[in-house]
XYZ file of C-alpha atoms in Angstrom:
344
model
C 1.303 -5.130 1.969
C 1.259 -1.504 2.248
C -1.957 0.265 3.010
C -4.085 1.268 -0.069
C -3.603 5.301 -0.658
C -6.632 6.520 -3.002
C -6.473 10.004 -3.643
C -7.818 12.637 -6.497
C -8.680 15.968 -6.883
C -12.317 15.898 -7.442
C -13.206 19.131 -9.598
C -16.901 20.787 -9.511
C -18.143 19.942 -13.145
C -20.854 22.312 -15.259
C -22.714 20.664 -17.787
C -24.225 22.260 -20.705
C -26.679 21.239 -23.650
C -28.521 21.922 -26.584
C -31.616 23.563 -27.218
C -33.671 20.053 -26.707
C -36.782 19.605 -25.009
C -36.244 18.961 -21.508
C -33.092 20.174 -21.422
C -33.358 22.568 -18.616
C -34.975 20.120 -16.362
C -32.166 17.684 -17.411
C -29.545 19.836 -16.468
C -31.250 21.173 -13.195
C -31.244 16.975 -11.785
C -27.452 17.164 -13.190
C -26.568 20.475 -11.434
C -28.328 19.461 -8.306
C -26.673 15.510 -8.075
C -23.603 16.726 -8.991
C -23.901 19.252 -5.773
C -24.563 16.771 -3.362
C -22.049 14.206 -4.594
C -19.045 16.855 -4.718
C -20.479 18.028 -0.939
C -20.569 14.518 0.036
C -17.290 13.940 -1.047
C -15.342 17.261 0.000
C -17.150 15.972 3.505
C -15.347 12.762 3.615
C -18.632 11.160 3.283
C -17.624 8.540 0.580
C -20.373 6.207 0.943
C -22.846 8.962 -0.124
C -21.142 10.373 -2.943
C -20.595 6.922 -4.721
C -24.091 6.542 -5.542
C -24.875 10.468 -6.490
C -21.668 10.350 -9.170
C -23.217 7.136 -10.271
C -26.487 9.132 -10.468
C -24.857 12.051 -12.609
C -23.038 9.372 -15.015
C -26.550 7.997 -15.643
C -27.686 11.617 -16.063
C -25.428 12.435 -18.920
C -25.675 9.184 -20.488
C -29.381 9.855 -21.334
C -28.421 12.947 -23.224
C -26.092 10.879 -24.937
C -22.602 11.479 -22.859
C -21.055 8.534 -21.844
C -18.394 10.469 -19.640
C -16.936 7.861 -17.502
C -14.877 9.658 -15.210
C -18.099 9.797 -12.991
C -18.130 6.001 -12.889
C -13.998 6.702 -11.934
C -15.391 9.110 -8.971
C -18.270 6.653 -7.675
C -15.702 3.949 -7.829
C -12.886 6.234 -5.729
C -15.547 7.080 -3.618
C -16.681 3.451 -2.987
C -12.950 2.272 -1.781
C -12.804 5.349 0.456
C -15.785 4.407 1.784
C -14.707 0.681 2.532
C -17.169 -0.419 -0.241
C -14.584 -2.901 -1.337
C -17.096 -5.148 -3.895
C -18.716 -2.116 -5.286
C -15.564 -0.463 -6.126
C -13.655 -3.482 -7.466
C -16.674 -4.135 -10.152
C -16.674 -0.150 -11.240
C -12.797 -0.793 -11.737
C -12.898 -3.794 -13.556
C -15.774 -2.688 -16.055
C -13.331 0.466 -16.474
C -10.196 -1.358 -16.612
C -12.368 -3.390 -19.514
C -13.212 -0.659 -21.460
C -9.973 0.612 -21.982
C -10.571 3.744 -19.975
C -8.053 6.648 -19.345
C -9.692 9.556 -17.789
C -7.749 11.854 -20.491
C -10.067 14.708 -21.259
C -9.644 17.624 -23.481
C -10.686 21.076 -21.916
C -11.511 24.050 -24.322
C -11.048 27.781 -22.888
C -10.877 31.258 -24.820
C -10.495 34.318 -23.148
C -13.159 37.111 -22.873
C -11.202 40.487 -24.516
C -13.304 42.849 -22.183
C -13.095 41.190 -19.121
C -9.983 39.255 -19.507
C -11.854 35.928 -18.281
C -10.527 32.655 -18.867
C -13.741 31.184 -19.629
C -14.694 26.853 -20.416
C -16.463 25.909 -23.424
C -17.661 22.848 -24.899
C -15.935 21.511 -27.745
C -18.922 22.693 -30.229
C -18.676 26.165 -28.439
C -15.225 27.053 -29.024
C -14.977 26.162 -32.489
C -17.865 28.735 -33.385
C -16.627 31.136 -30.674
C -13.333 31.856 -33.177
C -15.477 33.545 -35.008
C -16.449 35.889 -32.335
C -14.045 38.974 -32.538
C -14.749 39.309 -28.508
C -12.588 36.085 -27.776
C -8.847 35.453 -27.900
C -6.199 32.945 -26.813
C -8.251 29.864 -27.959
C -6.673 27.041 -26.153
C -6.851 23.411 -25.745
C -5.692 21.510 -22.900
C -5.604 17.521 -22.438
C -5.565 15.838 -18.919
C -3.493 13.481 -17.643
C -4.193 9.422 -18.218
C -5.629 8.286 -14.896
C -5.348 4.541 -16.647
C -2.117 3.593 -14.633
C -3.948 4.609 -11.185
C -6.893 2.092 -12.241
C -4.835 -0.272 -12.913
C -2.512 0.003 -9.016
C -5.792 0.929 -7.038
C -8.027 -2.125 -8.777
C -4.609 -4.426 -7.776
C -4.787 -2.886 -4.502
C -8.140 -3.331 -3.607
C -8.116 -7.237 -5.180
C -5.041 -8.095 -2.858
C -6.611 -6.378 0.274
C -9.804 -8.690 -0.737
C -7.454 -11.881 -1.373
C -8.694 -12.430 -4.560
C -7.331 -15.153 -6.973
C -8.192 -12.247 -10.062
C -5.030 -9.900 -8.489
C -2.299 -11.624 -10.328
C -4.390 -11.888 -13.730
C -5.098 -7.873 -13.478
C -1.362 -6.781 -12.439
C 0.077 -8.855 -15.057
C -2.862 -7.408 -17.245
C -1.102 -3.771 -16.548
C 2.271 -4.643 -16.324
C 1.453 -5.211 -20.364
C 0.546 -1.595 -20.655
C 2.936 -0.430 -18.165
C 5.906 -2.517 -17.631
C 8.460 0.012 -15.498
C 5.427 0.593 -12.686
C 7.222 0.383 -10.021
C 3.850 -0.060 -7.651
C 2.034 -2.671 -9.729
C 5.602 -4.683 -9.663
C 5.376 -4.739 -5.959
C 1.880 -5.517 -6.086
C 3.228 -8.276 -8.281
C 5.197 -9.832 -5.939
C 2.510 -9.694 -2.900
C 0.196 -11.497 -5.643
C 2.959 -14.215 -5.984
C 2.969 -14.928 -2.345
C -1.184 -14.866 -1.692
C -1.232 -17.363 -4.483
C 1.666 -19.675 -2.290
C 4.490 -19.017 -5.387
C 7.191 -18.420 -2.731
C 10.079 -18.816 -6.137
C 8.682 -15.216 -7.747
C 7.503 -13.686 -4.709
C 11.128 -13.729 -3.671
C 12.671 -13.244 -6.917
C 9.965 -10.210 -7.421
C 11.491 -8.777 -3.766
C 15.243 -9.200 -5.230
C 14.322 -7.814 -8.581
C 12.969 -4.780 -6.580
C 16.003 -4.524 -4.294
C 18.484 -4.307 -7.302
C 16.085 -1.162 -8.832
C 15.859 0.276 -5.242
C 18.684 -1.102 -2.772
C 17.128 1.484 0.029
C 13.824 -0.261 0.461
C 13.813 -1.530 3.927
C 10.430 -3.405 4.094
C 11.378 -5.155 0.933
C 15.207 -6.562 2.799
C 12.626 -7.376 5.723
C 10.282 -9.396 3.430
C 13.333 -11.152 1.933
C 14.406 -12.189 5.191
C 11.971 -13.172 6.325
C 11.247 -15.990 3.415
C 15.320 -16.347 3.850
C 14.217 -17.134 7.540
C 12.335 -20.335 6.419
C 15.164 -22.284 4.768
C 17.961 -23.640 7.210
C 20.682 -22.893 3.551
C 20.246 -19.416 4.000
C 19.796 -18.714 7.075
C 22.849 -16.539 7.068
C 21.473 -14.394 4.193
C 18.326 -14.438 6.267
C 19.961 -12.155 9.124
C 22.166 -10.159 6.486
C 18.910 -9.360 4.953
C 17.389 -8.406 8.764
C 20.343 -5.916 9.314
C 20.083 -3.958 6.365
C 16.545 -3.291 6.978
C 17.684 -2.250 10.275
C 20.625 -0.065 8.518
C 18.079 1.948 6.902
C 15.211 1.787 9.075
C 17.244 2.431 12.469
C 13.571 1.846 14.318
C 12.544 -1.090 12.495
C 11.267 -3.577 15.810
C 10.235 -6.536 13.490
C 13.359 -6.419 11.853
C 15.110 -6.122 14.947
C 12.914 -9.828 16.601
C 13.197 -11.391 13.682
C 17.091 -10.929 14.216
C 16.815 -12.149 17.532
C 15.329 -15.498 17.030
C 17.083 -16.000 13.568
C 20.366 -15.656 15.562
C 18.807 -17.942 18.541
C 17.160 -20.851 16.295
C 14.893 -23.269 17.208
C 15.909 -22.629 21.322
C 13.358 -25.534 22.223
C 14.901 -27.842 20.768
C 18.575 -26.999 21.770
C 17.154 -27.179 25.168
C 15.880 -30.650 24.633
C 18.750 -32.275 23.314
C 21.066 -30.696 26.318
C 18.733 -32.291 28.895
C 18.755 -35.339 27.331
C 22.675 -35.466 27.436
C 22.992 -34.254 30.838
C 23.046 -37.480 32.423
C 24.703 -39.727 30.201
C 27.042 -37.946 28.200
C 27.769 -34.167 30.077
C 30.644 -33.113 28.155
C 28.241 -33.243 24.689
C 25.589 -31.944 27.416
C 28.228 -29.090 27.572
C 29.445 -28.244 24.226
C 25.054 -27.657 23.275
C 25.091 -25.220 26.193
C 28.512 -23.344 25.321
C 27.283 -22.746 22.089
C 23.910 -22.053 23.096
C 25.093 -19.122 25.056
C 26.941 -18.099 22.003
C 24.221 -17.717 20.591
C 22.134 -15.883 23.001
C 25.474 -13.532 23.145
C 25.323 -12.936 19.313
C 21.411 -11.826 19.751
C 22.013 -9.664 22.436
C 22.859 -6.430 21.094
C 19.911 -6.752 18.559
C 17.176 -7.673 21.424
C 18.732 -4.758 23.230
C 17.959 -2.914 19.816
C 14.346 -4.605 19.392
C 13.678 -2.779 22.853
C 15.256 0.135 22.381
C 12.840 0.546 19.409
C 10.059 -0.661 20.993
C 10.211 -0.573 24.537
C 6.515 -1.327 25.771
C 6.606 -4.237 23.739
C 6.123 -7.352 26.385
C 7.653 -9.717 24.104
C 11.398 -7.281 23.470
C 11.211 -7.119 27.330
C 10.501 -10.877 28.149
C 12.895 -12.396 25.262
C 16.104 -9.447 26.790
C 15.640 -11.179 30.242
C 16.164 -14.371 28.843
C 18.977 -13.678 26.812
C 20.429 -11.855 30.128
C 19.663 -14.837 32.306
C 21.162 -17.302 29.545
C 24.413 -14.842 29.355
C 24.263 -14.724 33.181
C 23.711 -10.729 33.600
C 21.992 -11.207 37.437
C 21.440 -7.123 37.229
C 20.064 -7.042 33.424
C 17.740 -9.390 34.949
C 16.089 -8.009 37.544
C 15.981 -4.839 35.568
C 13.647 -6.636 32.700
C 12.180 -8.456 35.099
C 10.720 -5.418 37.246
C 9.813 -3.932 33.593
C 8.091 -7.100 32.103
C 5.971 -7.215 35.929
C 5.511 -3.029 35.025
C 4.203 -3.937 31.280
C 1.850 -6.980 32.907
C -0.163 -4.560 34.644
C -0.240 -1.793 32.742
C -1.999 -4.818 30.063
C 1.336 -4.339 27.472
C 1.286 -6.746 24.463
């Protein structure tokens, strides 16, 4: 599951109103919350700003503006600030109310000054009758609707929730060739144990992007769990590999695909030594086959990653089982160099 990404440009609103009573006051709290939440926010402090954009949607609402892109903000700001519960409710109620965040922006120009100035709707219609404006234009924002859709998904996966799959699906409705709720798709299908999509999701993926190497690891590594394919299993391993040249799961999952269940090889050749050595013999020929097939990609897994105690530990034994005596000692004095240095 990749990490969840949130990220907007949140722009400094003004607010303006009619001649009602109270208004100045009104816009004064507006002005002044909407301050604090866009300082909070510039300074990373997300769990501060949630509630004061909450505070300014509340705001407007009482003069009649149900602007909702506030709610969007306070919800943004919630995730960002780790405030997974509160953020997946302000999604959902958005999600639910058919929200898109597309806003239309009104600007004329001032003739003396040459200012690009922002108007309210109301504003700009009389201000065409105002010989000092020109260049009346009208500007509509981009739907933020696809975005509520991938972060909501995001956020219910990271919280393991069994309301993911019904929410993707939801948006896959409205936006069927999105490429990140697909993949969220497929991560749904496995939480929820439906191995058959989650792998058919990762091969529908692979065959619109071929050059996806977490998705070839992900597919091998469900590949990995079936003894039929197996084979297709380490295929799978390598071409992560291929394009991710640095790829150190992909490159231990390749080593103990290739090996198989050593434990048990082991077993069965001690259990033949005695009474039938030649079949005793046969286990450990192959065995060593084997071991020499996952050589070159242990020596890869450590190559990658070479503090990992586990490359280092699983080389030696793959030298000792291929009978390198030099390969051996070498790991041997790195794996003792790891162990006190307190390597994983």
């Amino acid at each position: 599951m990749k990490k969840l990404i949130l990220g907007m440009a949140i722009v400094a609103s003004t607010f303006a109103f009619g001649q009602k009573k109270d208004a100045a006051a009104l816009n004064a709290q507006l002005q002044e919350a909407n301050k604090v939440a866009m300082d909070a926010y510039n300074s990373k402090n997300y769990a501060a700003a949630a509630p004061k954009f909450i505070e300014v949607y509340d705001l407007l609402k009482s003069s009649g503006q149900d602007n909702k892109i506030y709610m969007y903000y306070a919800g943004l700001s919630h995730a960002l600030a780790n405030n997974s519960d509160q953020s997946i409710k302000i999604y959902t109620d958005l999600v639910n109310s058919g929200f898109t965040g597309v806003e239309t922006t009104y600007t004329a120009k001032e003739k003396k000054t040459g200012q690009v100035v922002n108007l309210d709707k109301s504003t700009w219609e009389l201000m065409k009758k105002n010989a000092d404006y020109s260049d009346f234009k009208t500007e509509q924002t981009k739907s933020i609707e696809p975005d509520l859709y991938e972060t909501l998904a995001s956020l219910l996966l990271n919280a393991k929730s069994p309301e993911a799959l019904a929410v993707i699906e939801k948006g896959l409705a409205k936006f069927p060739n999105n490429a990140k709720l697909k993949e969220a798709q497929t991560t749904a299908y496995l939480q929820s144990g439906n191995t058959d999509k989650f792998v058919s999701g990762l091969k529908e993926q692979l065959a619109k992007n071929p050059n996806d190497p977490t998705n070839w690891y992900n597919l091998g590594v469900m590949q990995a769990k079936t003894p039929a394919t197996v084979n297709d299993a380490i295929e799978s391993f390598k071409k992560a590999i291929e394009l991710k040249p640095d790829f150190s799961d992909a490159y231990q999952n390749l080593v103990y695909t290739t090996i198989g269940d050593d434990a048990k090889v082991v077993g069965e050749i001690n259990a033949l030594r005695k009474d039938k050595p030649d079949e005793a013999s046969k286990l450990i020929d192959a065995r060593r086959e084997r071991f020499g097939k996952a050589l070159p990609y242990a020596e890869g897994w450590y190559k990658a990653n070479p503090k990992s105690i586990d490359a280092v530990s699983a080389l030696k034994e793959i030298y000792v089982v291929t009978k390198n005596i030099e390969k051996v000692k070498e790991m041997k004095a790195k794996e003792a160099e790891l162990t006190a240095a307190g390597a994983k």
